[in-house]
JSON list of C-alpha atoms in Angstrom, two decimals:
[
{"chain": "A", "resi": 1290, "resn": "ALA", "atom": "CA", "xyz": [68.48, 9.69, -87.23]},
{"chain": "A", "resi": 1291, "resn": "GLN", "atom": "CA", "xyz": [68.34, 11.76, -84.07]},
{"chain": "A", "resi": 1292, "resn": "LYS", "atom": "CA", "xyz": [71.30, 12.33, -81.88]},
{"chain": "A", "resi": 1293, "resn": "VAL", "atom": "CA", "xyz": [72.10, 14.30, -78.67]},
{"chain": "A", "resi": 1294, "resn": "THR", "atom": "CA", "xyz": [75.65, 15.06, -77.79]},
{"chain": "A", "resi": 1295, "resn": "GLN", "atom": "CA", "xyz": [76.81, 16.05, -74.31]},
{"chain": "A", "resi": 1296, "resn": "ALA", "atom": "CA", "xyz": [80.51, 16.48, -74.84]},
{"chain": "A", "resi": 1297, "resn": "GLN", "atom": "CA", "xyz": [81.27, 17.23, -71.18]},
{"chain": "A", "resi": 1298, "resn": "THR", "atom": "CA", "xyz": [81.54, 13.96, -69.38]},
{"chain": "A", "resi": 1299, "resn": "GLU", "atom": "CA", "xyz": [82.35, 15.48, -66.01]},
{"chain": "A", "resi": 1300, "resn": "ILE", "atom": "CA", "xyz": [82.54, 18.99, -64.63]},
{"chain": "A", "resi": 1301, "resn": "SER", "atom": "CA", "xyz": [83.86, 20.03, -61.21]},
{"chain": "A", "resi": 1302, "resn": "VAL", "atom": "CA", "xyz": [83.19, 23.42, -59.74]},
{"chain": "A", "resi": 1303, "resn": "VAL", "atom": "CA", "xyz": [83.49, 25.11, -56.38]},
{"chain": "A", "resi": 1304, "resn": "GLU", "atom": "CA", "xyz": [80.26, 26.11, -54.68]},
{"chain": "A", "resi": 1305, "resn": "LYS", "atom": "CA", "xyz": [78.88, 29.45, -55.82]},
{"chain": "A", "resi": 1306, "resn": "GLU", "atom": "CA", "xyz": [80.53, 29.23, -59.20]},
{"chain": "A", "resi": 1307, "resn": "ASP", "atom": "CA", "xyz": [78.30, 29.44, -62.31]},
{"chain": "A", "resi": 1308, "resn": "VAL", "atom": "CA", "xyz": [78.42, 26.41, -64.57]},
{"chain": "A", "resi": 1309, "resn": "THR", "atom": "CA", "xyz": [77.03, 25.68, -68.05]},
{"chain": "A", "resi": 1310, "resn": "LEU", "atom": "CA", "xyz": [76.25, 22.23, -69.34]},
{"chain": "A", "resi": 1311, "resn": "ASP", "atom": "CA", "xyz": [76.30, 21.89, -73.09]},
{"chain": "A", "resi": 1312, "resn": "CYS", "atom": "CA", "xyz": [73.84, 19.99, -75.26]},
{"chain": "A", "resi": 1313, "resn": "VAL", "atom": "CA", "xyz": [73.93, 19.76, -79.00]},
{"chain": "A", "resi": 1314, "resn": "TYR", "atom": "CA", "xyz": [71.33, 17.86, -80.97]},
{"chain": "A", "resi": 1315, "resn": "GLU", "atom": "CA", "xyz": [70.64, 16.60, -84.47]},
{"chain": "A", "resi": 1316, "resn": "THR", "atom": "CA", "xyz": [67.26, 16.04, -85.97]},
{"chain": "A", "resi": 1317, "resn": "ARG", "atom": "CA", "xyz": [65.46, 16.30, -89.30]},
{"chain": "A", "resi": 1318, "resn": "ASP", "atom": "CA", "xyz": [62.15, 17.00, -87.65]},
{"chain": "A", "resi": 1319, "resn": "THR", "atom": "CA", "xyz": [60.79, 20.47, -87.91]},
{"chain": "A", "resi": 1320, "resn": "THR", "atom": "CA", "xyz": [58.80, 20.07, -84.72]},
{"chain": "A", "resi": 1321, "resn": "TYR", "atom": "CA", "xyz": [60.52, 18.59, -81.70]},
{"chain": "A", "resi": 1322, "resn": "TYR", "atom": "CA", "xyz": [60.96, 19.05, -77.99]},
{"chain": "A", "resi": 1323, "resn": "LEU", "atom": "CA", "xyz": [64.08, 19.20, -75.85]},
{"chain": "A", "resi": 1324, "resn": "PHE", "atom": "CA", "xyz": [64.26, 18.16, -72.22]},
{"chain": "A", "resi": 1325, "resn": "TRP", "atom": "CA", "xyz": [66.66, 18.27, -69.34]},
{"chain": "A", "resi": 1326, "resn": "TYR", "atom": "CA", "xyz": [66.55, 15.67, -66.60]},
{"chain": "A", "resi": 1327, "resn": "LYS", "atom": "CA", "xyz": [68.60, 15.58, -63.38]},
{"chain": "A", "resi": 1328, "resn": "GLN", "atom": "CA", "xyz": [69.78, 12.33, -61.87]},
{"chain": "A", "resi": 1329, "resn": "PRO", "atom": "CA", "xyz": [70.98, 12.90, -58.26]},
{"chain": "A", "resi": 1330, "resn": "PRO", "atom": "CA", "xyz": [73.14, 10.35, -56.48]},
{"chain": "A", "resi": 1331, "resn": "SER", "atom": "CA", "xyz": [69.95, 8.66, -55.25]},
{"chain": "A", "resi": 1332, "resn": "GLY", "atom": "CA", "xyz": [69.41, 7.53, -58.87]},
{"chain": "A", "resi": 1333, "resn": "GLU", "atom": "CA", "xyz": [65.97, 8.78, -59.86]},
{"chain": "A", "resi": 1334, "resn": "LEU", "atom": "CA", "xyz": [65.41, 10.90, -62.94]},
{"chain": "A", "resi": 1335, "resn": "VAL", "atom": "CA", "xyz": [63.88, 14.27, -62.24]},
{"chain": "A", "resi": 1336, "resn": "PHE", "atom": "CA", "xyz": [62.29, 16.30, -65.00]},
{"chain": "A", "resi": 1337, "resn": "LEU", "atom": "CA", "xyz": [63.61, 19.85, -65.15]},
{"chain": "A", "resi": 1338, "resn": "ILE", "atom": "CA", "xyz": [62.37, 21.51, -68.30]},
{"chain": "A", "resi": 1339, "resn": "ARG", "atom": "CA", "xyz": [60.70, 21.01, -71.71]},
{"chain": "A", "resi": 1340, "resn": "ARG", "atom": "CA", "xyz": [61.21, 23.41, -74.63]},
{"chain": "A", "resi": 1341, "resn": "ASN", "atom": "CA", "xyz": [59.59, 23.22, -78.01]},
{"chain": "A", "resi": 1342, "resn": "SER", "atom": "CA", "xyz": [61.39, 23.91, -81.31]},
{"chain": "A", "resi": 1343, "resn": "PHE", "atom": "CA", "xyz": [59.39, 27.04, -82.03]},
{"chain": "A", "resi": 1344, "resn": "ASP", "atom": "CA", "xyz": [60.20, 28.82, -78.83]},
{"chain": "A", "resi": 1345, "resn": "GLU", "atom": "CA", "xyz": [63.71, 30.18, -78.68]},
{"chain": "A", "resi": 1346, "resn": "GLN", "atom": "CA", "xyz": [63.17, 32.40, -75.69]},
{"chain": "A", "resi": 1347, "resn": "ASN", "atom": "CA", "xyz": [65.53, 31.73, -72.82]},
{"chain": "A", "resi": 1348, "resn": "GLU", "atom": "CA", "xyz": [63.99, 30.43, -69.69]},
{"chain": "A", "resi": 1349, "resn": "ILE", "atom": "CA", "xyz": [64.94, 31.13, -66.12]},
{"chain": "A", "resi": 1350, "resn": "SER", "atom": "CA", "xyz": [63.78, 29.22, -63.11]},
{"chain": "A", "resi": 1351, "resn": "GLY", "atom": "CA", "xyz": [65.48, 30.35, -59.89]},
{"chain": "A", "resi": 1352, "resn": "ARG", "atom": "CA", "xyz": [69.14, 29.55, -60.28]},
{"chain": "A", "resi": 1353, "resn": "TYR", "atom": "CA", "xyz": [68.58, 27.55, -63.42]},
{"chain": "A", "resi": 1354, "resn": "SER", "atom": "CA", "xyz": [68.47, 28.98, -66.92]},
{"chain": "A", "resi": 1355, "resn": "TRP", "atom": "CA", "xyz": [68.31, 27.48, -70.36]},
{"chain": "A", "resi": 1356, "resn": "ASN", "atom": "CA", "xyz": [69.58, 28.90, -73.66]},
{"chain": "A", "resi": 1357, "resn": "PHE", "atom": "CA", "xyz": [68.01, 27.35, -76.74]},
{"chain": "A", "resi": 1358, "resn": "GLN", "atom": "CA", "xyz": [69.69, 28.35, -80.04]},
{"chain": "A", "resi": 1359, "resn": "LYS", "atom": "CA", "xyz": [68.22, 26.73, -83.09]},
{"chain": "A", "resi": 1360, "resn": "SER", "atom": "CA", "xyz": [70.93, 28.14, -85.37]},
{"chain": "A", "resi": 1361, "resn": "THR", "atom": "CA", "xyz": [73.58, 26.13, -83.56]},
{"chain": "A", "resi": 1362, "resn": "SER", "atom": "CA", "xyz": [71.27, 23.23, -82.52]},
{"chain": "A", "resi": 1363, "resn": "SER", "atom": "CA", "xyz": [72.12, 23.77, -78.93]},
{"chain": "A", "resi": 1364, "resn": "PHE", "atom": "CA", "xyz": [70.13, 23.71, -75.70]},
{"chain": "A", "resi": 1365, "resn": "ASN", "atom": "CA", "xyz": [72.52, 24.68, -72.93]},
{"chain": "A", "resi": 1366, "resn": "PHE", "atom": "CA", "xyz": [71.79, 24.64, -69.25]},
{"chain": "A", "resi": 1367, "resn": "THR", "atom": "CA", "xyz": [73.33, 27.06, -66.76]},
{"chain": "A", "resi": 1368, "resn": "ILE", "atom": "CA", "xyz": [73.28, 26.83, -63.01]},
{"chain": "A", "resi": 1369, "resn": "THR", "atom": "CA", "xyz": [74.07, 30.13, -61.30]},
{"chain": "A", "resi": 1370, "resn": "ALA", "atom": "CA", "xyz": [75.77, 30.17, -57.87]},
{"chain": "A", "resi": 1371, "resn": "SER", "atom": "CA", "xyz": [76.05, 26.39, -57.84]},
{"chain": "A", "resi": 1372, "resn": "GLN", "atom": "CA", "xyz": [75.40, 24.50, -54.59]},
{"chain": "A", "resi": 1373, "resn": "VAL", "atom": "CA", "xyz": [76.48, 21.08, -53.39]},
{"chain": "A", "resi": 1374, "resn": "VAL", "atom": "CA", "xyz": [72.93, 19.82, -53.81]},
{"chain": "A", "resi": 1375, "resn": "ASP", "atom": "CA", "xyz": [73.31, 20.43, -57.57]},
{"chain": "A", "resi": 1376, "resn": "SER", "atom": "CA", "xyz": [75.80, 17.58, -57.73]},
{"chain": "A", "resi": 1377, "resn": "ALA", "atom": "CA", "xyz": [74.16, 15.12, -60.13]},
{"chain": "A", "resi": 1378, "resn": "VAL", "atom": "CA", "xyz": [74.22, 13.71, -63.58]},
{"chain": "A", "resi": 1379, "resn": "TYR", "atom": "CA", "xyz": [72.30, 15.86, -66.02]},
{"chain": "A", "resi": 1380, "resn": "PHE", "atom": "CA", "xyz": [70.80, 14.45, -69.16]},
{"chain": "A", "resi": 1381, "resn": "CYS", "atom": "CA", "xyz": [69.65, 16.31, -72.20]},
{"chain": "A", "resi": 1382, "resn": "ALA", "atom": "CA", "xyz": [66.99, 14.55, -74.28]},
{"chain": "A", "resi": 1383, "resn": "LEU", "atom": "CA", "xyz": [65.28, 15.06, -77.64]},
{"chain": "A", "resi": 1384, "resn": "SER", "atom": "CA", "xyz": [61.82, 14.01, -78.67]},
{"chain": "A", "resi": 1385, "resn": "GLY", "atom": "CA", "xyz": [60.22, 13.93, -82.06]},
{"chain": "A", "resi": 1386, "resn": "SER", "atom": "CA", "xyz": [60.32, 10.39, -83.31]},
{"chain": "A", "resi": 1387, "resn": "ILE", "atom": "CA", "xyz": [56.90, 8.94, -83.09]},
{"chain": "A", "resi": 1388, "resn": "LEU", "atom": "CA", "xyz": [57.08, 5.23, -82.64]},
{"chain": "A", "resi": 1389, "resn": "THR", "atom": "CA", "xyz": [55.19, 2.74, -84.76]},
{"chain": "A", "resi": 1390, "resn": "GLY", "atom": "CA", "xyz": [51.65, 2.63, -83.49]},
{"chain": "A", "resi": 1391, "resn": "GLY", "atom": "CA", "xyz": [52.18, 5.66, -81.29]},
{"chain": "A", "resi": 1392, "resn": "GLY", "atom": "CA", "xyz": [54.41, 6.65, -78.42]},
{"chain": "A", "resi": 1393, "resn": "ASN", "atom": "CA", "xyz": [57.25, 9.04, -78.31]},
{"chain": "A", "resi": 1394, "resn": "LYS", "atom": "CA", "xyz": [60.86, 7.91, -78.33]},
{"chain": "A", "resi": 1395, "resn": "LEU", "atom": "CA", "xyz": [63.17, 10.10, -76.33]},
{"chain": "A", "resi": 1396, "resn": "THR", "atom": "CA", "xyz": [66.78, 10.20, -77.49]},
{"chain": "A", "resi": 1397, "resn": "PHE", "atom": "CA", "xyz": [69.12, 10.88, -74.61]},
{"chain": "A", "resi": 1398, "resn": "GLY", "atom": "CA", "xyz": [72.60, 12.21, -74.42]},
{"chain": "A", "resi": 1399, "resn": "THR", "atom": "CA", "xyz": [75.22, 10.35, -72.40]},
{"chain": "A", "resi": 1400, "resn": "GLY", "atom": "CA", "xyz": [74.92, 12.77, -69.53]},
{"chain": "A", "resi": 1401, "resn": "THR", "atom": "CA", "xyz": [77.23, 15.22, -67.74]},
{"chain": "A", "resi": 1402, "resn": "GLN", "atom": "CA", "xyz": [78.35, 14.46, -64.22]},
{"chain": "A", "resi": 1403, "resn": "LEU", "atom": "CA", "xyz": [78.43, 17.70, -62.22]},
{"chain": "A", "resi": 1404, "resn": "LYS", "atom": "CA", "xyz": [80.38, 17.81, -58.98]},
{"chain": "A", "resi": 1405, "resn": "VAL", "atom": "CA", "xyz": [80.01, 20.86, -56.77]},
{"chain": "A", "resi": 1406, "resn": "GLU", "atom": "CA", "xyz": [82.55, 20.99, -53.98]},
{"chain": "A", "resi": 1407, "resn": "LEU", "atom": "CA", "xyz": [82.80, 23.25, -50.93]},
{"chain": "B", "resi": 923, "resn": "ASN", "atom": "CA", "xyz": [50.32, 10.83, -55.35]},
{"chain": "B", "resi": 924, "resn": "ALA", "atom": "CA", "xyz": [53.21, 8.41, -55.78]},
{"chain": "B", "resi": 925, "resn": "GLY", "atom": "CA", "xyz": [53.81, 9.01, -59.52]},
{"chain": "B", "resi": 926, "resn": "VAL", "atom": "CA", "xyz": [55.84, 6.17, -61.03]},
{"chain": "B", "resi": 927, "resn": "THR", "atom": "CA", "xyz": [57.04, 3.41, -58.70]},
{"chain": "B", "resi": 928, "resn": "GLN", "atom": "CA", "xyz": [59.22, 0.42, -59.43]},
{"chain": "B", "resi": 929, "resn": "THR", "atom": "CA", "xyz": [59.83, -2.82, -57.61]},
{"chain": "B", "resi": 930, "resn": "PRO", "atom": "CA", "xyz": [62.28, -4.11, -56.63]},
{"chain": "B", "resi": 931, "resn": "LYS", "atom": "CA", "xyz": [64.92, -1.44, -56.20]},
{"chain": "B", "resi": 932, "resn": "PHE", "atom": "CA", "xyz": [67.82, -3.89, -56.37]},
{"chain": "B", "resi": 933, "resn": "ARG", "atom": "CA", "xyz": [68.22, -7.41, -57.52]},
{"chain": "B", "resi": 934, "resn": "VAL", "atom": "CA", "xyz": [71.06, -9.85, -58.07]},
{"chain": "B", "resi": 935, "resn": "LEU", "atom": "CA", "xyz": [70.48, -12.83, -60.42]},
{"chain": "B", "resi": 936, "resn": "LYS", "atom": "CA", "xyz": [72.56, -15.71, -61.60]},
{"chain": "B", "resi": 937, "resn": "THR", "atom": "CA", "xyz": [72.92, -16.34, -65.31]},
{"chain": "B", "resi": 938, "resn": "GLY", "atom": "CA", "xyz": [69.94, -18.18, -66.65]},
{"chain": "B", "resi": 939, "resn": "GLN", "atom": "CA", "xyz": [67.53, -17.13, -63.88]},
{"chain": "B", "resi": 940, "resn": "SER", "atom": "CA", "xyz": [64.35, -15.29, -64.63]},
{"chain": "B", "resi": 941, "resn": "MET", "atom": "CA", "xyz": [62.66, -12.31, -63.00]},
{"chain": "B", "resi": 942, "resn": "THR", "atom": "CA", "xyz": [59.97, -9.69, -63.50]},
{"chain": "B", "resi": 943, "resn": "LEU", "atom": "CA", "xyz": [60.27, -6.01, -62.84]},
{"chain": "B", "resi": 944, "resn": "LEU", "atom": "CA", "xyz": [57.08, -4.17, -61.94]},
{"chain": "B", "resi": 945, "resn": "CYS", "atom": "CA", "xyz": [56.26, -0.58, -62.83]},
{"chain": "B", "resi": 946, "resn": "ALA", "atom": "CA", "xyz": [53.17, 1.11, -61.56]},
{"chain": "B", "resi": 947, "resn": "GLN", "atom": "CA", "xyz": [51.84, 4.62, -62.13]},
{"chain": "B", "resi": 948, "resn": "ASP", "atom": "CA", "xyz": [48.93, 6.39, -60.58]},
{"chain": "B", "resi": 949, "resn": "MET", "atom": "CA", "xyz": [48.68, 9.31, -63.02]},
{"chain": "B", "resi": 950, "resn": "ASN", "atom": "CA", "xyz": [46.24, 7.57, -65.38]},
{"chain": "B", "resi": 951, "resn": "HIS", "atom": "CA", "xyz": [48.85, 7.75, -68.13]},
{"chain": "B", "resi": 952, "resn": "GLU", "atom": "CA", "xyz": [48.16, 5.96, -71.36]},
{"chain": "B", "resi": 953, "resn": "TYR", "atom": "CA", "xyz": [51.79, 5.39, -72.42]},
{"chain": "B", "resi": 954, "resn": "MET", "atom": "CA", "xyz": [54.46, 3.51, -70.58]},
{"chain": "B", "resi": 955, "resn": "TYR", "atom": "CA", "xyz": [58.10, 2.82, -71.41]},
{"chain": "B", "resi": 956, "resn": "TRP", "atom": "CA", "xyz": [60.97, 0.68, -70.21]},
{"chain": "B", "resi": 957, "resn": "TYR", "atom": "CA", "xyz": [64.53, 1.96, -70.62]},
{"chain": "B", "resi": 958, "resn": "ARG", "atom": "CA", "xyz": [67.92, 0.69, -69.56]},
{"chain": "B", "resi": 959, "resn": "GLN", "atom": "CA", "xyz": [70.78, 2.87, -68.49]},
{"chain": "B", "resi": 960, "resn": "ASP", "atom": "CA", "xyz": [74.33, 1.78, -69.03]},
{"chain": "B", "resi": 961, "resn": "PRO", "atom": "CA", "xyz": [77.52, 3.75, -68.30]},
{"chain": "B", "resi": 962, "resn": "GLY", "atom": "CA", "xyz": [78.41, 6.16, -71.02]},
{"chain": "B", "resi": 963, "resn": "MET", "atom": "CA", "xyz": [75.36, 5.28, -73.11]},
{"chain": "B", "resi": 964, "resn": "GLY", "atom": "CA", "xyz": [72.51, 7.34, -71.73]},
{"chain": "B", "resi": 965, "resn": "LEU", "atom": "CA", "xyz": [69.09, 5.64, -71.66]},
{"chain": "B", "resi": 966, "resn": "ARG", "atom": "CA", "xyz": [67.92, 3.29, -74.38]},
{"chain": "B", "resi": 967, "resn": "LEU", "atom": "CA", "xyz": [64.33, 2.26, -74.97]},
{"chain": "B", "resi": 968, "resn": "ILE", "atom": "CA", "xyz": [63.61, -1.48, -74.51]},
{"chain": "B", "resi": 969, "resn": "HIS", "atom": "CA", "xyz": [59.84, -1.82, -74.97]},
{"chain": "B", "resi": 970, "resn": "TYR", "atom": "CA", "xyz": [56.86, 0.44, -74.67]},
{"chain": "B", "resi": 971, "resn": "SER", "atom": "CA", "xyz": [53.07, 0.35, -74.47]},
{"chain": "B", "resi": 972, "resn": "VAL", "atom": "CA", "xyz": [50.53, 2.68, -75.98]},
{"chain": "B", "resi": 973, "resn": "GLY", "atom": "CA", "xyz": [47.70, 1.46, -73.85]},
{"chain": "B", "resi": 974, "resn": "GLU", "atom": "CA", "xyz": [46.28, -1.42, -71.83]},
{"chain": "B", "resi": 975, "resn": "GLY", "atom": "CA", "xyz": [46.83, -4.75, -73.63]},
{"chain": "B", "resi": 976, "resn": "THR", "atom": "CA", "xyz": [49.37, -3.37, -76.09]},
{"chain": "B", "resi": 977, "resn": "THR", "atom": "CA", "xyz": [53.14, -3.65, -76.21]},
{"chain": "B", "resi": 978, "resn": "ALA", "atom": "CA", "xyz": [55.77, -2.85, -78.81]},
{"chain": "B", "resi": 979, "resn": "LYS", "atom": "CA", "xyz": [59.53, -3.16, -79.29]},
{"chain": "B", "resi": 980, "resn": "GLY", "atom": "CA", "xyz": [61.98, -0.32, -78.73]},
{"chain": "B", "resi": 981, "resn": "GLU", "atom": "CA", "xyz": [65.54, -0.12, -79.82]},
{"chain": "B", "resi": 982, "resn": "VAL", "atom": "CA", "xyz": [67.03, -2.86, -77.64]},
{"chain": "B", "resi": 983, "resn": "PRO", "atom": "CA", "xyz": [64.24, -5.45, -77.06]},
{"chain": "B", "resi": 984, "resn": "ASP", "atom": "CA", "xyz": [66.21, -8.72, -77.32]},
{"chain": "B", "resi": 985, "resn": "GLY", "atom": "CA", "xyz": [66.16, -10.84, -74.16]},
{"chain": "B", "resi": 986, "resn": "TYR", "atom": "CA", "xyz": [63.15, -9.02, -72.64]},
{"chain": "B", "resi": 987, "resn": "ASN", "atom": "CA", "xyz": [59.39, -9.42, -72.70]},
{"chain": "B", "resi": 988, "resn": "VAL", "atom": "CA", "xyz": [56.71, -7.12, -71.42]},
{"chain": "B", "resi": 989, "resn": "SER", "atom": "CA", "xyz": [53.04, -7.15, -70.56]},
{"chain": "B", "resi": 990, "resn": "ARG", "atom": "CA", "xyz": [50.43, -4.48, -69.86]},
{"chain": "B", "resi": 991, "resn": "LEU", "atom": "CA", "xyz": [47.43, -6.25, -68.44]},
{"chain": "B", "resi": 992, "resn": "LYS", "atom": "CA", "xyz": [46.27, -3.21, -66.50]},
{"chain": "B", "resi": 993, "resn": "LYS", "atom": "CA", "xyz": [46.56, 0.42, -67.50]},
{"chain": "B", "resi": 994, "resn": "GLN", "atom": "CA", "xyz": [48.52, 1.32, -64.43]},
{"chain": "B", "resi": 995, "resn": "ASN", "atom": "CA", "xyz": [51.09, -1.51, -64.55]},
{"chain": "B", "resi": 996, "resn": "PHE", "atom": "CA", "xyz": [53.83, -2.35, -66.98]},
{"chain": "B", "resi": 997, "resn": "LEU", "atom": "CA", "xyz": [55.90, -5.48, -66.35]},
{"chain": "B", "resi": 998, "resn": "LEU", "atom": "CA", "xyz": [59.34, -6.19, -67.73]},
{"chain": "B", "resi": 999, "resn": "GLY", "atom": "CA", "xyz": [60.49, -9.83, -67.80]},
{"chain": "B", "resi": 1000, "resn": "LEU", "atom": "CA", "xyz": [63.84, -11.47, -68.27]},
{"chain": "B", "resi": 1001, "resn": "GLU", "atom": "CA", "xyz": [63.32, -15.17, -69.12]},
{"chain": "B", "resi": 1002, "resn": "SER", "atom": "CA", "xyz": [66.96, -16.18, -68.98]},
{"chain": "B", "resi": 1003, "resn": "ALA", "atom": "CA", "xyz": [69.20, -13.49, -67.52]},
{"chain": "B", "resi": 1004, "resn": "ALA", "atom": "CA", "xyz": [72.58, -12.79, -69.04]},
{"chain": "B", "resi": 1005, "resn": "PRO", "atom": "CA", "xyz": [75.52, -10.75, -67.68]},
{"chain": "B", "resi": 1006, "resn": "SER", "atom": "CA", "xyz": [74.91, -8.28, -70.55]},
{"chain": "B", "resi": 1007, "resn": "GLN", "atom": "CA", "xyz": [71.64, -7.41, -68.93]},
{"chain": "B", "resi": 1008, "resn": "THR", "atom": "CA", "xyz": [73.32, -5.97, -65.86]},
{"chain": "B", "resi": 1009, "resn": "SER", "atom": "CA", "xyz": [72.02, -2.44, -65.91]},
{"chain": "B", "resi": 1010, "resn": "VAL", "atom": "CA", "xyz": [69.75, 0.12, -64.23]},
{"chain": "B", "resi": 1011, "resn": "TYR", "atom": "CA", "xyz": [66.23, -0.14, -65.53]},
{"chain": "B", "resi": 1012, "resn": "PHE", "atom": "CA", "xyz": [63.88, 2.81, -65.63]},
{"chain": "B", "resi": 1013, "resn": "CYS", "atom": "CA", "xyz": [60.18, 2.85, -66.21]},
{"chain": "B", "resi": 1014, "resn": "ALA", "atom": "CA", "xyz": [58.49, 5.99, -67.55]},
{"chain": "B", "resi": 1015, "resn": "SER", "atom": "CA", "xyz": [54.97, 7.03, -68.34]},
{"chain": "B", "resi": 1016, "resn": "SER", "atom": "CA", "xyz": [53.31, 9.90, -70.24]},
{"chain": "B", "resi": 1017, "resn": "PHE", "atom": "CA", "xyz": [49.77, 11.02, -70.73]},
{"chain": "B", "resi": 1018, "resn": "SER", "atom": "CA", "xyz": [50.02, 10.97, -74.51]},
{"chain": "B", "resi": 1019, "resn": "GLY", "atom": "CA", "xyz": [52.39, 9.56, -76.98]},
{"chain": "B", "resi": 1020, "resn": "THR", "atom": "CA", "xyz": [53.02, 12.83, -78.87]},
{"chain": "B", "resi": 1021, "resn": "ASN", "atom": "CA", "xyz": [56.36, 14.50, -78.81]},
{"chain": "B", "resi": 1022, "resn": "THR", "atom": "CA", "xyz": [54.81, 17.36, -76.82]},
{"chain": "B", "resi": 1023, "resn": "ASP", "atom": "CA", "xyz": [54.35, 15.24, -73.79]},
{"chain": "B", "resi": 1024, "resn": "THR", "atom": "CA", "xyz": [56.77, 14.80, -70.87]},
{"chain": "B", "resi": 1025, "resn": "GLN", "atom": "CA", "xyz": [57.76, 11.36, -69.73]},
{"chain": "B", "resi": 1026, "resn": "TYR", "atom": "CA", "xyz": [57.96, 10.89, -66.00]},
{"chain": "B", "resi": 1027, "resn": "PHE", "atom": "CA", "xyz": [60.40, 8.34, -64.64]},
{"chain": "B", "resi": 1028, "resn": "GLY", "atom": "CA", "xyz": [60.35, 5.90, -61.79]},
{"chain": "B", "resi": 1029, "resn": "PRO", "atom": "CA", "xyz": [63.27, 5.60, -59.28]},
{"chain": "B", "resi": 1030, "resn": "GLY", "atom": "CA", "xyz": [64.98, 2.76, -61.20]},
{"chain": "B", "resi": 1031, "resn": "THR", "atom": "CA", "xyz": [65.87, -0.88, -60.53]},
{"chain": "B", "resi": 1032, "resn": "ARG", "atom": "CA", "xyz": [69.51, -1.81, -60.31]},
{"chain": "B", "resi": 1033, "resn": "LEU", "atom": "CA", "xyz": [69.96, -5.35, -61.64]},
{"chain": "B", "resi": 1034, "resn": "THR", "atom": "CA", "xyz": [73.17, -7.34, -61.49]},
{"chain": "B", "resi": 1035, "resn": "VAL", "atom": "CA", "xyz": [73.50, -10.64, -63.34]},
{"chain": "B", "resi": 1036, "resn": "LEU", "atom": "CA", "xyz": [76.43, -12.84, -62.22]}
]
């Protein structure tokens, strides 16, 4: 069975601090994809990144960076110089289970609430 | 390009009432999904569709029905609402059903069952 663990329920930081959100996953699949989604206070789910299991290169997009380490089954997300607008719930998700007849089941973690204060 | 839209945004029902949630996507995606989000539990898949006219059960399908009469629409129905169905419901769509593809989500519907 697949599982995604986000052990940090809530993190509070002061603006401009760096913050890392942890994600640990379990899967027996050899090919899989990992995702991060952002859920701001308005409630929608915003796609941030997708990473496949064969690519362990770190990725950077502006203030966001992701560290994928297959050896520890982790896909951590770092926000550099955090801003108040980064306040949101962040979900890590794992794909790989193809549903009966097709379709891709995403397994989500329980999310990390990030609060960035002035 | 609206992406994935959901109506209504909010709804309050009494136990036993019925309602239908509408999801629409304009990205010509083949696959559509309904999830529910509950505190501390992440998102869980209710039903999904691999194409027009098809539907299938996800991990928590009980108490819900779905229909996909048109490719762009995916309806989620509650025939007899129960307080346990109080949740935020998200619709998602993807171009393909492979694990390489990204699912894009709608803005969610917050449902309260009294």
